[in-house]
């Protein structure tokens, strides 16, 4: 299939629209490629000028000095607030869809300062709005931190367990589940503090999770010496005072006869 010529006509029809010379055969608008480029550029400038000078709402002439604005003064006065509100609502809905998509994918999101309610701050870890007073202050600048106080405390503990003991949080939870959430020695459940990771100070092997009392006071006072702990257990079962005195000796006011009288 042959391509149809772009300009078809006779040279005697009309002169060139740019230079006014006689057009050669086969051209109907311009006499040469140079004039064609100049003419198309002029048409483009004219369209741009009309677009910039005409109001996009009413089509009327915009006042001098409003170049760059889409609407004239009257349209801005009548519809400016409505247009701004619509643009803000579209932006809010678009941001909301993005945030919902990130939450659905399990990603953490960040809020801009203008989207946060007054007196609150967005916690980047628990993904909730919390009062500003629930956030610790940074040492430099005194501004609130990115995490709230509970999340910051949990983050510090998780990071310390990883750096000091080499345990990830999943491994810590697995070890805690095997101990039924209790101390491996006394069987007590943690109330205020998490169970500490106990390890052998000589070999570095992790032994289990203990409460602070069993970890520091019991094992720490015994210097991790099993023989000393066995002697302590024997001491609690067999009193040395009975072998010396023959009969049990009680602190005043605690003898069985005193308790019966009371």
mmCIF file of C-alpha atoms in Angstrom:
data_model
loop_
_atom_site.group_PDB
_atom_site.id
_atom_site.type_symbol
_atom_site.label_atom_id
_atom_site.label_comp_id
_atom_site.label_asym_id
_atom_site.label_seq_id
_atom_site.Cartn_x
_atom_site.Cartn_y
_atom_site.Cartn_z
ATOM 1 C CA UNK A 1 0.000 0.000 0.000
ATOM 2 C CA UNK A 2 1.456 3.345 -1.066
ATOM 3 C CA UNK A 3 1.652 6.163 1.471
ATOM 4 C CA UNK A 4 -0.481 9.173 0.632
ATOM 5 C CA UNK A 5 1.463 12.433 0.251
ATOM 6 C CA UNK A 6 1.102 14.857 3.121
ATOM 7 C CA UNK A 7 0.480 17.964 0.971
ATOM 8 C CA UNK A 8 -1.450 17.547 -2.294
ATOM 9 C CA UNK A 9 -2.434 20.524 -4.458
ATOM 10 C CA UNK A 10 -1.182 23.020 -6.989
ATOM 11 C CA UNK A 11 1.308 25.790 -6.437
ATOM 12 C CA UNK A 12 -1.151 28.394 -7.795
ATOM 13 C CA UNK A 13 -3.777 27.748 -5.110
ATOM 14 C CA UNK A 14 -2.393 29.836 -2.219
ATOM 15 C CA UNK A 15 0.973 31.306 -1.272
ATOM 16 C CA UNK A 16 3.103 30.000 1.614
ATOM 17 C CA UNK A 17 1.628 30.977 5.011
ATOM 18 C CA UNK A 18 5.038 31.890 6.412
ATOM 19 C CA UNK A 19 7.064 33.642 3.694
ATOM 20 C CA UNK A 20 4.339 34.283 1.070
ATOM 21 C CA UNK A 21 6.313 32.744 -1.775
ATOM 22 C CA UNK A 22 4.874 30.491 -4.418
ATOM 23 C CA UNK A 23 4.615 26.909 -3.214
ATOM 24 C CA UNK A 24 6.165 24.155 -5.314
ATOM 25 C CA UNK A 25 4.084 21.330 -6.658
ATOM 26 C CA UNK A 26 2.905 18.889 -3.988
ATOM 27 C CA UNK A 27 2.722 21.412 -1.097
ATOM 28 C CA UNK A 28 -0.516 23.055 -0.012
ATOM 29 C CA UNK A 29 0.473 25.022 3.120
ATOM 30 C CA UNK A 30 4.204 25.791 3.240
ATOM 31 C CA UNK A 31 6.804 26.143 0.554
ATOM 32 C CA UNK A 32 9.634 24.265 2.323
ATOM 33 C CA UNK A 33 10.446 22.195 5.376
ATOM 34 C CA UNK A 34 11.958 25.238 7.083
ATOM 35 C CA UNK A 35 8.710 27.207 6.710
ATOM 36 C CA UNK A 36 6.770 24.151 7.847
ATOM 37 C CA UNK A 37 8.811 23.982 11.074
ATOM 38 C CA UNK A 38 8.332 27.711 11.687
ATOM 39 C CA UNK A 39 4.620 27.491 11.039
ATOM 40 C CA UNK A 40 4.079 24.530 13.334
ATOM 41 C CA UNK A 41 6.081 26.207 16.098
ATOM 42 C CA UNK A 42 3.968 29.339 15.723
ATOM 43 C CA UNK A 43 0.770 27.307 15.929
ATOM 44 C CA UNK A 44 2.041 25.606 19.081
ATOM 45 C CA UNK A 45 2.883 28.965 20.665
ATOM 46 C CA UNK A 46 -0.556 30.297 19.779
ATOM 47 C CA UNK A 47 -2.280 27.291 21.367
ATOM 48 C CA UNK A 48 -0.154 27.672 24.497
ATOM 49 C CA UNK A 49 -0.965 31.384 24.654
ATOM 50 C CA UNK A 50 -4.697 30.746 24.307
ATOM 51 C CA UNK A 51 -4.573 28.036 26.958
ATOM 52 C CA UNK A 52 -2.718 30.256 29.399
ATOM 53 C CA UNK A 53 -4.928 33.277 28.791
ATOM 54 C CA UNK A 54 -8.340 31.569 28.892
ATOM 55 C CA UNK A 55 -10.044 30.471 32.115
ATOM 56 C CA UNK A 56 -10.424 26.696 32.208
ATOM 57 C CA UNK A 57 -13.808 26.928 33.929
ATOM 58 C CA UNK A 58 -15.689 29.685 32.106
ATOM 59 C CA UNK A 59 -13.427 30.094 29.070
ATOM 60 C CA UNK A 60 -13.210 33.844 29.546
ATOM 61 C CA UNK A 61 -10.184 36.072 29.460
ATOM 62 C CA UNK A 62 -8.001 35.992 32.551
ATOM 63 C CA UNK A 63 -6.816 39.251 34.049
ATOM 64 C CA UNK A 64 -3.285 40.474 33.536
ATOM 65 C CA UNK A 65 -0.945 39.078 36.177
ATOM 66 C CA UNK A 66 -2.809 35.764 36.641
ATOM 67 C CA UNK A 67 -0.643 33.833 34.196
ATOM 68 C CA UNK A 68 -0.071 30.361 35.607
ATOM 69 C CA UNK A 69 -3.451 30.246 37.335
ATOM 70 C CA UNK A 70 -6.091 27.998 35.770
ATOM 71 C CA UNK A 71 -9.087 30.176 36.654
ATOM 72 C CA UNK A 72 -9.971 33.838 36.423
ATOM 73 C CA UNK A 73 -10.593 35.994 39.501
ATOM 74 C CA UNK A 74 -14.367 35.482 39.468
ATOM 75 C CA UNK A 75 -14.114 31.702 39.141
ATOM 76 C CA UNK A 76 -11.538 31.583 41.909
ATOM 77 C CA UNK A 77 -13.837 33.598 44.116
ATOM 78 C CA UNK A 78 -16.881 31.401 43.411
ATOM 79 C CA UNK A 79 -15.285 27.976 43.127
ATOM 80 C CA UNK A 80 -11.837 28.335 44.672
ATOM 81 C CA UNK A 81 -12.742 26.993 48.082
ATOM 82 C CA UNK A 82 -14.769 24.117 46.607
ATOM 83 C CA UNK A 83 -11.960 23.096 44.274
ATOM 84 C CA UNK A 84 -9.425 23.193 47.098
ATOM 85 C CA UNK A 85 -11.638 21.054 49.322
ATOM 86 C CA UNK A 86 -12.170 18.535 46.522
ATOM 87 C CA UNK A 87 -8.429 18.329 45.891
ATOM 88 C CA UNK A 88 -7.746 17.821 49.592
ATOM 89 C CA UNK A 89 -10.405 15.103 49.808
ATOM 90 C CA UNK A 90 -8.980 13.304 46.760
ATOM 91 C CA UNK A 91 -5.491 13.504 48.271
ATOM 92 C CA UNK A 92 -6.739 12.203 51.621
ATOM 93 C CA UNK A 93 -8.547 9.254 50.031
ATOM 94 C CA UNK A 94 -5.523 8.437 47.885
ATOM 95 C CA UNK A 95 -3.233 8.449 50.922
ATOM 96 C CA UNK A 96 -5.749 6.341 52.852
ATOM 97 C CA UNK A 97 -5.764 3.702 50.110
ATOM 98 C CA UNK A 98 -1.969 3.612 50.151
ATOM 99 C CA UNK A 99 -1.878 3.233 53.948
ATOM 100 C CA UNK A 100 -4.496 0.472 53.896
ATOM 101 C CA UNK A 101 -2.495 -1.373 51.255
ATOM 102 C CA UNK A 102 0.668 -1.143 53.354
ATOM 103 C CA UNK A 103 -1.157 -2.380 56.454
ATOM 104 C CA UNK A 104 -2.608 -5.290 54.473
ATOM 105 C CA UNK A 105 0.904 -6.242 53.324
ATOM 106 C CA UNK A 106 2.242 -6.042 56.901
ATOM 107 C CA UNK A 107 4.413 -2.992 56.211
ATOM 108 C CA UNK A 108 5.007 -0.182 58.659
ATOM 109 C CA UNK A 109 3.617 3.207 57.771
ATOM 110 C CA UNK A 110 4.510 6.765 58.660
ATOM 111 C CA UNK A 111 2.161 9.694 59.046
ATOM 112 C CA UNK A 112 2.982 13.257 58.147
ATOM 113 C CA UNK A 113 2.713 15.826 60.903
ATOM 114 C CA UNK A 114 -0.368 17.488 59.404
ATOM 115 C CA UNK A 115 -2.315 14.187 59.404
ATOM 116 C CA UNK A 116 -1.725 13.484 63.122
ATOM 117 C CA UNK A 117 -4.416 14.585 65.638
ATOM 118 C CA UNK A 118 -3.531 17.330 68.087
ATOM 119 C CA UNK A 119 -1.672 16.171 71.178
ATOM 120 C CA UNK A 120 -0.893 12.742 69.698
ATOM 121 C CA UNK A 121 1.927 11.076 67.779
ATOM 122 C CA UNK A 122 2.145 8.045 65.523
ATOM 123 C CA UNK A 123 4.190 5.146 66.925
ATOM 124 C CA UNK A 124 6.139 3.550 64.093
ATOM 125 C CA UNK A 125 6.356 0.183 65.906
ATOM 126 C CA UNK A 126 2.890 -0.526 67.338
ATOM 127 C CA UNK A 127 1.248 1.419 64.459
ATOM 128 C CA UNK A 128 -1.118 3.407 66.688
ATOM 129 C CA UNK A 129 -1.734 7.011 67.686
ATOM 130 C CA UNK A 130 -0.633 7.688 71.263
ATOM 131 C CA UNK A 131 -0.390 10.829 73.430
ATOM 132 C CA UNK A 132 2.824 12.785 73.075
ATOM 133 C CA UNK A 133 3.522 12.208 76.774
ATOM 134 C CA UNK A 134 3.805 8.456 76.046
ATOM 135 C CA UNK A 135 6.978 9.006 74.007
ATOM 136 C CA UNK A 136 10.464 9.393 75.492
ATOM 137 C CA UNK A 137 12.393 12.530 74.596
ATOM 138 C CA UNK A 138 15.536 12.377 72.512
ATOM 139 C CA UNK A 139 18.797 13.471 74.072
ATOM 140 C CA UNK A 140 19.546 15.762 71.134
ATOM 141 C CA UNK A 141 16.906 18.401 70.533
ATOM 142 C CA UNK A 142 14.419 17.140 73.129
ATOM 143 C CA UNK A 143 11.936 15.942 70.486
ATOM 144 C CA UNK A 144 9.737 12.832 70.989
ATOM 145 C CA UNK A 145 11.247 9.568 69.800
ATOM 146 C CA UNK A 146 9.787 7.440 67.006
ATOM 147 C CA UNK A 147 8.611 4.669 69.397
ATOM 148 C CA UNK A 148 6.396 5.031 72.463
ATOM 149 C CA UNK A 149 7.791 4.078 75.868
ATOM 150 C CA UNK A 150 6.514 0.437 75.912
ATOM 151 C CA UNK A 151 7.720 -0.146 72.346
ATOM 152 C CA UNK A 152 11.051 1.547 73.060
ATOM 153 C CA UNK A 153 11.561 -0.628 76.157
ATOM 154 C CA UNK A 154 10.671 -3.762 74.200
ATOM 155 C CA UNK A 155 12.953 -2.728 71.321
ATOM 156 C CA UNK A 156 15.887 -2.157 73.693
ATOM 157 C CA UNK A 157 15.335 -5.556 75.345
ATOM 158 C CA UNK A 158 15.091 -7.351 72.013
ATOM 159 C CA UNK A 159 18.215 -5.623 70.740
ATOM 160 C CA UNK A 160 20.152 -6.389 73.930
ATOM 161 C CA UNK A 161 19.205 -10.088 73.789
ATOM 162 C CA UNK A 162 20.424 -10.216 70.207
ATOM 163 C CA UNK A 163 23.714 -8.387 70.840
ATOM 164 C CA UNK A 164 24.664 -9.967 74.189
ATOM 165 C CA UNK A 165 23.325 -13.519 73.923
ATOM 166 C CA UNK A 166 22.910 -13.947 70.148
ATOM 167 C CA UNK A 167 19.247 -14.957 70.487
ATOM 168 C CA UNK A 168 16.554 -13.709 68.168
ATOM 169 C CA UNK A 169 13.161 -12.873 69.590
ATOM 170 C CA UNK A 170 11.652 -16.004 67.993
ATOM 171 C CA UNK A 171 14.272 -18.161 69.726
ATOM 172 C CA UNK A 172 13.598 -16.428 73.044
ATOM 173 C CA UNK A 173 9.849 -17.071 72.704
ATOM 174 C CA UNK A 174 10.516 -20.723 71.802
ATOM 175 C CA UNK A 175 12.630 -21.171 74.933
ATOM 176 C CA UNK A 176 9.984 -19.410 77.027
ATOM 177 C CA UNK A 177 7.252 -21.669 75.631
ATOM 178 C CA UNK A 178 9.274 -24.805 76.489
ATOM 179 C CA UNK A 179 9.430 -23.547 80.101
ATOM 180 C CA UNK A 180 5.678 -22.839 80.088
ATOM 181 C CA UNK A 181 6.440 -19.180 80.648
ATOM 182 C CA UNK A 182 7.927 -19.846 84.098
ATOM 183 C CA UNK A 183 11.304 -19.584 85.742
ATOM 184 C CA UNK A 184 13.297 -22.790 85.259
ATOM 185 C CA UNK A 185 14.198 -22.970 89.009
ATOM 186 C CA UNK A 186 11.420 -21.479 91.152
ATOM 187 C CA UNK A 187 8.600 -21.888 88.636
ATOM 188 C CA UNK A 188 7.395 -18.314 89.120
ATOM 189 C CA UNK A 189 5.910 -16.227 86.321
ATOM 190 C CA UNK A 190 7.348 -12.796 85.503
ATOM 191 C CA UNK A 191 5.297 -9.802 86.635
ATOM 192 C CA UNK A 192 7.200 -6.599 86.090
ATOM 193 C CA UNK A 193 10.343 -7.790 84.310
ATOM 194 C CA UNK A 194 10.985 -10.395 81.646
ATOM 195 C CA UNK A 195 12.827 -13.602 82.438
ATOM 196 C CA UNK A 196 16.571 -13.161 82.091
ATOM 197 C CA UNK A 197 18.707 -15.319 79.813
ATOM 198 C CA UNK A 198 20.998 -17.476 81.997
ATOM 199 C CA UNK A 199 24.256 -18.795 80.553
ATOM 200 C CA UNK A 200 27.382 -20.555 81.716
ATOM 201 C CA UNK A 201 30.052 -17.917 82.307
ATOM 202 C CA UNK A 202 32.859 -20.401 81.615
ATOM 203 C CA UNK A 203 31.673 -22.014 78.396
ATOM 204 C CA UNK A 204 29.158 -19.366 77.261
ATOM 205 C CA UNK A 205 26.414 -21.958 76.711
ATOM 206 C CA UNK A 206 22.854 -20.755 77.278
ATOM 207 C CA UNK A 207 21.136 -22.737 80.028
ATOM 208 C CA UNK A 208 17.620 -21.296 80.173
ATOM 209 C CA UNK A 209 15.449 -18.426 81.397
ATOM 210 C CA UNK A 210 15.405 -17.429 85.062
ATOM 211 C CA UNK A 211 13.824 -14.717 87.169
ATOM 212 C CA UNK A 212 16.035 -11.995 88.605
ATOM 213 C CA UNK A 213 16.029 -13.513 92.094
ATOM 214 C CA UNK A 214 17.126 -16.975 90.967
ATOM 215 C CA UNK A 215 19.583 -15.628 88.423
ATOM 216 C CA UNK A 216 21.360 -12.987 90.502
ATOM 217 C CA UNK A 217 20.741 -13.875 94.147
ATOM 218 C CA UNK A 218 20.647 -17.668 94.045
ATOM 219 C CA UNK A 219 23.112 -18.598 91.282
ATOM 220 C CA UNK A 220 25.074 -15.375 91.564
ATOM 221 C CA UNK A 221 25.644 -15.761 95.325
ATOM 222 C CA UNK A 222 26.704 -19.404 94.831
ATOM 223 C CA UNK A 223 29.084 -18.411 91.983
ATOM 224 C CA UNK A 224 27.429 -21.050 89.777
ATOM 225 C CA UNK A 225 28.918 -23.795 92.024
ATOM 226 C CA UNK A 226 26.694 -26.935 91.985
ATOM 227 C CA UNK A 227 28.464 -28.367 95.066
ATOM 228 C CA UNK A 228 27.642 -25.287 97.106
ATOM 229 C CA UNK A 229 24.006 -25.471 96.040
ATOM 230 C CA UNK A 230 23.821 -29.178 96.955
ATOM 231 C CA UNK A 231 25.229 -28.404 100.413
ATOM 232 C CA UNK A 232 22.635 -25.676 100.750
ATOM 233 C CA UNK A 233 19.883 -28.166 99.915
ATOM 234 C CA UNK A 234 21.224 -30.650 102.448
ATOM 235 C CA UNK A 235 21.442 -27.870 105.024
ATOM 236 C CA UNK A 236 17.771 -27.012 104.481
ATOM 237 C CA UNK A 237 16.714 -30.642 104.937
ATOM 238 C CA UNK A 238 18.951 -31.555 107.914
ATOM 239 C CA UNK A 239 19.439 -28.888 110.598
ATOM 240 C CA UNK A 240 22.887 -28.812 112.194
ATOM 241 C CA UNK A 241 21.439 -27.450 115.473
ATOM 242 C CA UNK A 242 19.502 -30.683 116.078
ATOM 243 C CA UNK A 243 22.716 -32.686 116.124
ATOM 244 C CA UNK A 244 24.252 -30.289 118.654
ATOM 245 C CA UNK A 245 21.344 -29.787 121.054
ATOM 246 C CA UNK A 246 19.459 -33.028 120.474
ATOM 247 C CA UNK A 247 16.104 -31.281 120.731
ATOM 248 C CA UNK A 248 14.758 -28.601 118.388
ATOM 249 C CA UNK A 249 15.505 -25.056 119.472
ATOM 250 C CA UNK A 250 13.019 -22.313 118.506
ATOM 251 C CA UNK A 251 13.145 -18.557 118.365
ATOM 252 C CA UNK A 252 11.190 -17.060 121.280
ATOM 253 C CA UNK A 253 7.498 -16.876 120.507
ATOM 254 C CA UNK A 254 7.632 -19.404 117.628
ATOM 255 C CA UNK A 255 7.597 -22.723 119.524
ATOM 256 C CA UNK A 256 4.632 -25.067 118.881
ATOM 257 C CA UNK A 257 3.415 -24.660 122.460
ATOM 258 C CA UNK A 258 3.458 -20.857 122.098
ATOM 259 C CA UNK A 259 1.483 -21.058 118.868
ATOM 260 C CA UNK A 260 -1.148 -23.296 120.490
ATOM 261 C CA UNK A 261 -1.602 -20.869 123.387
ATOM 262 C CA UNK A 262 -1.950 -17.968 120.967
#
